[in-house]
mmCIF file of C-alpha atoms in Angstrom:
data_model
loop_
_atom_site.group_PDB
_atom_site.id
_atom_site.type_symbol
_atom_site.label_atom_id
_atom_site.label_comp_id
_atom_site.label_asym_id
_atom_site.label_seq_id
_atom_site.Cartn_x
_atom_site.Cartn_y
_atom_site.Cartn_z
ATOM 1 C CA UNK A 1 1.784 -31.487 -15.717
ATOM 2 C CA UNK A 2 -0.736 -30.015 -13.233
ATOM 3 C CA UNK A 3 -0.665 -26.331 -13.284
ATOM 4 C CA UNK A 4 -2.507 -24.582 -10.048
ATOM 5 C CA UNK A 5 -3.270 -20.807 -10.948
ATOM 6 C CA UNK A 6 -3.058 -18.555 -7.915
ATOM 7 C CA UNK A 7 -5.730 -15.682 -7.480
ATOM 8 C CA UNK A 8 -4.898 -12.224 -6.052
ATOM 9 C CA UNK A 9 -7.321 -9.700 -4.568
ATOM 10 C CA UNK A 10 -5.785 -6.934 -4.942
ATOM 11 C CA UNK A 11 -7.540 -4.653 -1.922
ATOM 12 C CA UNK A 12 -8.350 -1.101 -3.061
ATOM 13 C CA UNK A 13 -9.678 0.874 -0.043
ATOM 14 C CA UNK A 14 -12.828 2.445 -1.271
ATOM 15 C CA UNK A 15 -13.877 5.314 0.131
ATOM 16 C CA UNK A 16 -16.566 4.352 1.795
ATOM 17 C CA UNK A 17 -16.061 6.217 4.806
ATOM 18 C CA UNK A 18 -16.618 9.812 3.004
ATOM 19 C CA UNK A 19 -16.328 13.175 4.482
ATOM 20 C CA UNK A 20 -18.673 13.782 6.900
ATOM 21 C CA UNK A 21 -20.011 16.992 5.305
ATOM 22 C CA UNK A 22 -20.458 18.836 1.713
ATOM 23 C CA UNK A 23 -19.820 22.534 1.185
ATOM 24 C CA UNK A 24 -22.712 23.837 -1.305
ATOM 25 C CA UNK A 25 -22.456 27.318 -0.983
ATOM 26 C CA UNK A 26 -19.739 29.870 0.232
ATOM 27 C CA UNK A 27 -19.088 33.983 -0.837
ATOM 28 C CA UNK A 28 -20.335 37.121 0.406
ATOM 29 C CA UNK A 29 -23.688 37.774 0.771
ATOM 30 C CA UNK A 30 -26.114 41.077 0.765
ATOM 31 C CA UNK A 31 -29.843 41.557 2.795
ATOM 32 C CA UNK A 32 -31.948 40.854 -0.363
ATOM 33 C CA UNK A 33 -30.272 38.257 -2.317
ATOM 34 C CA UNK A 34 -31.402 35.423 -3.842
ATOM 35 C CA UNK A 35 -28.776 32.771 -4.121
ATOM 36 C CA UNK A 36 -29.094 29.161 -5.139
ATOM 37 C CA UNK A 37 -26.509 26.539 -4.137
ATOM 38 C CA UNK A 38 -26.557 23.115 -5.797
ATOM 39 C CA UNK A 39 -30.302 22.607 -6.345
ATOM 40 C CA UNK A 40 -31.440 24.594 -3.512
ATOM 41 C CA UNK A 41 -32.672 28.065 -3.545
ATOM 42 C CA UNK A 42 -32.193 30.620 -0.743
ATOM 43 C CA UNK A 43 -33.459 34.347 0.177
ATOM 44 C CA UNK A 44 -31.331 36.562 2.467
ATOM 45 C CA UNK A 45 -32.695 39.207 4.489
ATOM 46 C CA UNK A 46 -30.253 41.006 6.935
ATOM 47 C CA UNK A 47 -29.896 43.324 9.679
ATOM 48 C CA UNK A 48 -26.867 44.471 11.225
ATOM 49 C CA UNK A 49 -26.898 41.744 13.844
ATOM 50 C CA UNK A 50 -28.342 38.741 12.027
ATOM 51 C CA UNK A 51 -29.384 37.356 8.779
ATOM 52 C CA UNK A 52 -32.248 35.724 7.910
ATOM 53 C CA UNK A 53 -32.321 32.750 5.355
ATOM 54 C CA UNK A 54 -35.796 31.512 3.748
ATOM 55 C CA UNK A 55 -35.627 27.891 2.110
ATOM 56 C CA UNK A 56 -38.299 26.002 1.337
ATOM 57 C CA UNK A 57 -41.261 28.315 2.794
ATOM 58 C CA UNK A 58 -39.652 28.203 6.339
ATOM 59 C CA UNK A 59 -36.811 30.557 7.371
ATOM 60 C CA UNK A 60 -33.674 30.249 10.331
ATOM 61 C CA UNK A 61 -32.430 33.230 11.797
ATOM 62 C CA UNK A 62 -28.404 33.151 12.276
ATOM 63 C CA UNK A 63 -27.028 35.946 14.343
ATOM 64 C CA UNK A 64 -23.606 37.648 13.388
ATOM 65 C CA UNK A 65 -20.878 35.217 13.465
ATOM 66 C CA UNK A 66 -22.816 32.354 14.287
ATOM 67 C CA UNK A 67 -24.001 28.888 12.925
ATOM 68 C CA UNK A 68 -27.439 27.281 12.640
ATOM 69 C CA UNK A 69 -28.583 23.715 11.820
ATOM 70 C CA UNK A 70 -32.151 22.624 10.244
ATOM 71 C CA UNK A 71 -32.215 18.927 9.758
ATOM 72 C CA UNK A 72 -29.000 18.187 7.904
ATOM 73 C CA UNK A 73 -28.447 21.662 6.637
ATOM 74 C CA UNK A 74 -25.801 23.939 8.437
ATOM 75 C CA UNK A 75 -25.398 27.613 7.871
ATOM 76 C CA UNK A 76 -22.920 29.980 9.537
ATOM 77 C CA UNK A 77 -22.411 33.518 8.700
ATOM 78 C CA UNK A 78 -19.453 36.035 9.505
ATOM 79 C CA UNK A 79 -19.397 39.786 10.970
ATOM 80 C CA UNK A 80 -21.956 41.679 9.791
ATOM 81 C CA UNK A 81 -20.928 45.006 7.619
ATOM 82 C CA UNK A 82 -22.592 48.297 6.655
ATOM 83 C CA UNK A 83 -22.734 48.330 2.963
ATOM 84 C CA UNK A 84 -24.891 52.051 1.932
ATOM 85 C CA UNK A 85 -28.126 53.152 2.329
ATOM 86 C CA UNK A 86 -30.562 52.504 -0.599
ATOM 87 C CA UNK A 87 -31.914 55.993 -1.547
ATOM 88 C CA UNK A 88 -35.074 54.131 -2.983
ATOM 89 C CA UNK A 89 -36.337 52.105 -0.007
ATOM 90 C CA UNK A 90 -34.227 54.278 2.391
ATOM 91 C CA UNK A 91 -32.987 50.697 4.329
ATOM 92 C CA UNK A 92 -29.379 50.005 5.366
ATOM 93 C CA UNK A 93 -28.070 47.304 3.023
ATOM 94 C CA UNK A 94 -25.471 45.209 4.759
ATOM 95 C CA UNK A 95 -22.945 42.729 4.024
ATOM 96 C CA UNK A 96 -21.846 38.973 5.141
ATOM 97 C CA UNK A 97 -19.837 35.818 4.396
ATOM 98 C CA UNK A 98 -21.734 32.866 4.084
ATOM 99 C CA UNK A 99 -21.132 28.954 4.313
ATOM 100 C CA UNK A 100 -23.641 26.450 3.602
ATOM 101 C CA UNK A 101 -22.788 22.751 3.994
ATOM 102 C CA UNK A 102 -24.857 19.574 3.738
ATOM 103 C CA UNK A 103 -24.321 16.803 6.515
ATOM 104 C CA UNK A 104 -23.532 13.002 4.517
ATOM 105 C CA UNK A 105 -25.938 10.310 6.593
ATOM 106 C CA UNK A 106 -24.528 7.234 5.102
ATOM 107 C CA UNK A 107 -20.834 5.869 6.329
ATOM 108 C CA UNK A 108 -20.026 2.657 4.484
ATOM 109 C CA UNK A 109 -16.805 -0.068 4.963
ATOM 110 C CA UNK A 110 -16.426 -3.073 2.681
ATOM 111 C CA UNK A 111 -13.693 -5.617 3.459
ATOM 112 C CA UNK A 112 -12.992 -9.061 2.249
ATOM 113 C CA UNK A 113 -11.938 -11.356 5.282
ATOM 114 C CA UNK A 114 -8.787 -12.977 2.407
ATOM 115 C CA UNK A 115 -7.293 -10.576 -0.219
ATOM 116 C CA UNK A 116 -5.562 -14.029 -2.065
ATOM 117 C CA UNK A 117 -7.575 -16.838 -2.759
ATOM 118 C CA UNK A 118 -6.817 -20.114 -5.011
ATOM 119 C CA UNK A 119 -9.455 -21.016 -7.718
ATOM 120 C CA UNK A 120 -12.430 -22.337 -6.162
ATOM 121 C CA UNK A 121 -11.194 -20.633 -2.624
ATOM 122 C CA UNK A 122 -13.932 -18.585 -0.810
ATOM 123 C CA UNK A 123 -13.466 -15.768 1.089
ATOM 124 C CA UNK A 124 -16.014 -13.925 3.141
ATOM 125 C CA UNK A 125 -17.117 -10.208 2.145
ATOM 126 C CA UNK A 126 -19.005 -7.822 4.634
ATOM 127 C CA UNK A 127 -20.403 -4.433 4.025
ATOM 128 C CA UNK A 128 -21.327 -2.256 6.718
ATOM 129 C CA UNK A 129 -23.853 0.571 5.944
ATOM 130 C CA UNK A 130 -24.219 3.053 8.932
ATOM 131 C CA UNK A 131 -26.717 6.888 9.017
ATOM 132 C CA UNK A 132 -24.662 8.585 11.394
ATOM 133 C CA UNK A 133 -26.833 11.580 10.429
ATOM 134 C CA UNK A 134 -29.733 13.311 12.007
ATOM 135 C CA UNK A 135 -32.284 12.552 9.665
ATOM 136 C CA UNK A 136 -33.574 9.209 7.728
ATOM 137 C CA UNK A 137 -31.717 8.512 4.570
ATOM 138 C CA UNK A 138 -34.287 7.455 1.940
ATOM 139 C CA UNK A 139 -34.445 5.563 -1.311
ATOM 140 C CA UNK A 140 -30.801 3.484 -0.359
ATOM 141 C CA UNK A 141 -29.837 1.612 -3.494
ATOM 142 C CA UNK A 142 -26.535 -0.287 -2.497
ATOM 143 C CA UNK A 143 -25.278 -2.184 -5.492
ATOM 144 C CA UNK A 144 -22.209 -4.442 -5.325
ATOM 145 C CA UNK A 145 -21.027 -5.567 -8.918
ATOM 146 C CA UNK A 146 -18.637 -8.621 -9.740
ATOM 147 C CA UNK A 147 -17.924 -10.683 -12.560
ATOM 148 C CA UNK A 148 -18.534 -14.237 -13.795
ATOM 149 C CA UNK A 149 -15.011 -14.983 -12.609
ATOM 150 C CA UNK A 150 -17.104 -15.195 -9.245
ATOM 151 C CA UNK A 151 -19.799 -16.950 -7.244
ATOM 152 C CA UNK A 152 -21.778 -15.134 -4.907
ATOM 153 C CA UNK A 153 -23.423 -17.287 -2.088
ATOM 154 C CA UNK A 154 -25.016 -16.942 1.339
ATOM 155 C CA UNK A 155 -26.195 -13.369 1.532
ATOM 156 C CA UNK A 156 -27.647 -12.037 4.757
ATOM 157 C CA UNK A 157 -29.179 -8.365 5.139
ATOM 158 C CA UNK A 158 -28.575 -8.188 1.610
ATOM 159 C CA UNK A 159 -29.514 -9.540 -1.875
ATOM 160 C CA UNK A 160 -27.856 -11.618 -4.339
ATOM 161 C CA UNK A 161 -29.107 -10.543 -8.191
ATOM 162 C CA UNK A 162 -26.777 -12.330 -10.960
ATOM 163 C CA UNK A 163 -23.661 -11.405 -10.369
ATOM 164 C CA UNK A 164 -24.413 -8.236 -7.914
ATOM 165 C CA UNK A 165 -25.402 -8.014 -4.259
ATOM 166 C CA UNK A 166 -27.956 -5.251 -3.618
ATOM 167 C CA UNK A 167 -29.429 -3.295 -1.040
ATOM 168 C CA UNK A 168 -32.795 -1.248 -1.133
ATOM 169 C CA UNK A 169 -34.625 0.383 1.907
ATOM 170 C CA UNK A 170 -34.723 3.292 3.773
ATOM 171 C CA UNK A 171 -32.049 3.680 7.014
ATOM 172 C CA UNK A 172 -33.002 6.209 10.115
ATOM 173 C CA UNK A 173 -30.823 7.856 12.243
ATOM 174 C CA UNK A 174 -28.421 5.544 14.313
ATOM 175 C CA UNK A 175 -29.338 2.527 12.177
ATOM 176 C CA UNK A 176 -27.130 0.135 10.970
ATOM 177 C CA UNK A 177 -26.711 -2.785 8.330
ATOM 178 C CA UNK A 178 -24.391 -5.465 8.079
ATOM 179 C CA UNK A 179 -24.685 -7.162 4.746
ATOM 180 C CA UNK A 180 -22.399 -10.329 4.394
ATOM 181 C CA UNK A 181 -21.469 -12.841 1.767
ATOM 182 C CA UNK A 182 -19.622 -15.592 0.399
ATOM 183 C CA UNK A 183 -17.335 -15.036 -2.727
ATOM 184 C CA UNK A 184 -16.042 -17.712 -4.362
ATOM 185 C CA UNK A 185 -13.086 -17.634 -7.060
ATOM 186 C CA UNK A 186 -14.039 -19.413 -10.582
ATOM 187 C CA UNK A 187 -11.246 -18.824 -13.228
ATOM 188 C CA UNK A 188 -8.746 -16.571 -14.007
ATOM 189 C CA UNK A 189 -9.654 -13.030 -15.281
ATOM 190 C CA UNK A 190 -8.102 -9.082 -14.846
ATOM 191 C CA UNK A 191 -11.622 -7.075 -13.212
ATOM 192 C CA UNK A 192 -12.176 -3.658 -12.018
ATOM 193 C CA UNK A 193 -15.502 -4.253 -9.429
ATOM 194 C CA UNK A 194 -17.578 -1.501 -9.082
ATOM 195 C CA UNK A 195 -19.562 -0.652 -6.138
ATOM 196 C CA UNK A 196 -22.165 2.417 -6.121
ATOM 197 C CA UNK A 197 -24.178 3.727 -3.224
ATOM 198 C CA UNK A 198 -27.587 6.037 -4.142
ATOM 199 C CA UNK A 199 -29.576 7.897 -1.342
ATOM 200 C CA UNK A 200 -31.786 10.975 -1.044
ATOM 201 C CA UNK A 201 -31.095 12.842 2.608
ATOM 202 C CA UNK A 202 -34.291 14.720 2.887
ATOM 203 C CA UNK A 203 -32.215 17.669 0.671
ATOM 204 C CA UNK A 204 -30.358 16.261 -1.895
ATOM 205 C CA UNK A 205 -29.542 12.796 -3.446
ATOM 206 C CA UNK A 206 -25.642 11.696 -2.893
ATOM 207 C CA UNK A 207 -24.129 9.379 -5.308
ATOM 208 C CA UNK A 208 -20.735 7.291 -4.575
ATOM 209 C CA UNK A 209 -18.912 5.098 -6.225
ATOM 210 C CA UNK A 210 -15.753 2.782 -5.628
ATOM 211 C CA UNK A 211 -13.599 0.275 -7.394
ATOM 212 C CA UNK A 212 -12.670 -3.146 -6.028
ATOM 213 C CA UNK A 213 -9.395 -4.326 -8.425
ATOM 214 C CA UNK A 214 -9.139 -8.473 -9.051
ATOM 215 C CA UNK A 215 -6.232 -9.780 -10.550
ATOM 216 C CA UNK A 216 -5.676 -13.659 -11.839
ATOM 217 C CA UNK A 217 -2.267 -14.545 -12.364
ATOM 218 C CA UNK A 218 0.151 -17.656 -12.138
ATOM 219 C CA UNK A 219 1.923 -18.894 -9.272
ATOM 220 C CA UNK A 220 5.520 -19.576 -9.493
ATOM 221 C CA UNK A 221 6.048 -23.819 -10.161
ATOM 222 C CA UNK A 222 7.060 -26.286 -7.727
ATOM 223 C CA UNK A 223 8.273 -29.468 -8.293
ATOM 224 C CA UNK A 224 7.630 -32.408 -6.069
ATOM 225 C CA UNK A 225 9.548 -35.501 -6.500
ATOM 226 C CA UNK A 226 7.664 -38.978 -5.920
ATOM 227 C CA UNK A 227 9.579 -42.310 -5.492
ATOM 228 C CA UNK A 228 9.550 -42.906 -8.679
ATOM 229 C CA UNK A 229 12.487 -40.479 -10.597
ATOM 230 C CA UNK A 230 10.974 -40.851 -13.648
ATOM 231 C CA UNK A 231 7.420 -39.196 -12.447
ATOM 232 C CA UNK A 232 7.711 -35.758 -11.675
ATOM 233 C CA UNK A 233 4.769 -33.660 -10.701
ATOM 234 C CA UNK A 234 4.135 -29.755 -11.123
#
């Protein structure tokens, strides 16, 4: 009997289109605070129309109920409020809300043109890397990781290391990377792919990561009678 195993791609959606922004910092705020959100470090000076917020050696002035931008960084304060008076220094100490949010660069899609292959079927994969930001994403690491169930083949805009396809580089605004390949189904095997994306945005690094589920499994039998009855093949 001939036995013909069936291979299933079972397509997980990764989410490789992420949210288009990270919120780092949000409370209330007073002139003369100090306050540090994820790695970054921030001093607030305030009046009763606008803040002022130093990062880095260079400062942005927002004004009351407003929003600023510097790079990839975006900072909006509320109404500002009359706190006391501080009988020391004799200046008006006064009171906001603050939001502080981080722009993501990177958008990224992976699809696989077949989701159910035979063994030894190929399929083709393409992953699209897109900075949609305003500033260069540096120090990309793409890495794309399958098993030895698989054969990668024919990689273009994008590396094929053992069993992995990879992507290094730097990406500036507006650019854009199509990295394509050729998968190829070996044997039979249950596999939870992994694919992680690395970048620094000028401010932070970002880190994602995704799962790509492969399943092996038997097709149902079918007989197919030949002219001779006593020769049946499955």
């Amino acid at each position: 009997m001939k036995k013909r195993l069936w291979l299933f791609l079972l397509l997980i959606v990764i989410p490789f289109a992420f949210a288009a922004e990270d919120n780092i910092y949000t409370g209330k705020v007073h002139g003369g605070d100090t306050i540090t959100a994820e790695s970054l470090t921030f001093y607030i000076t305030m009046t009763d129309t606008a803040a002022y917020l130093k990062h880095n050696g260079a400062g942005t002035i927002i004004p009351a109920g407003e929003c600023r931008t510097k790079e990839n960084l975006n900072m909006c304060i509320g109404a500002i409020t009359f706190v006391y008076r501080n009988s020391t220094t004799w200046e008006n100490v006064y009171e906001t809300t603050l939001d502080i949010t981080v722009e993501k660069l990177l958008e990224m899609n992976k699809t696989l043109e077949k989701t159910t292959l035979l063994i030894d079927e190929q399929t083709q994969g393409k992953i699209v890397l897109r900075n949609t930001g305003k500033v260069a994403a540096q120090d990309i690491v793409l890495q794309d990781f399958y098993s030895d169930s698989f054969l990668l083949s024919g990689s273009d805009q994008c590396d094929i290391v053992g069993n992995m396809i990879e992507c290094r580089g730097t990406m500036s605004p507006n650019a854009r990377i199509i990295c394509t390949f050729t998968l190829t189904a070996l044997k039979p095997q249950t596999y939870t792919s992994q694919t992680k994306l690395s970048y620094f945005d000028g401010i932070l690094g970002n880190n994602v990561t995704g799962e790509l589920k492969i399943k092996v499994q038997n097709s149902s039998l079918k007989v197919t009678p030949k002219f001779n009855a006593s020769d049946t093949e499955i």
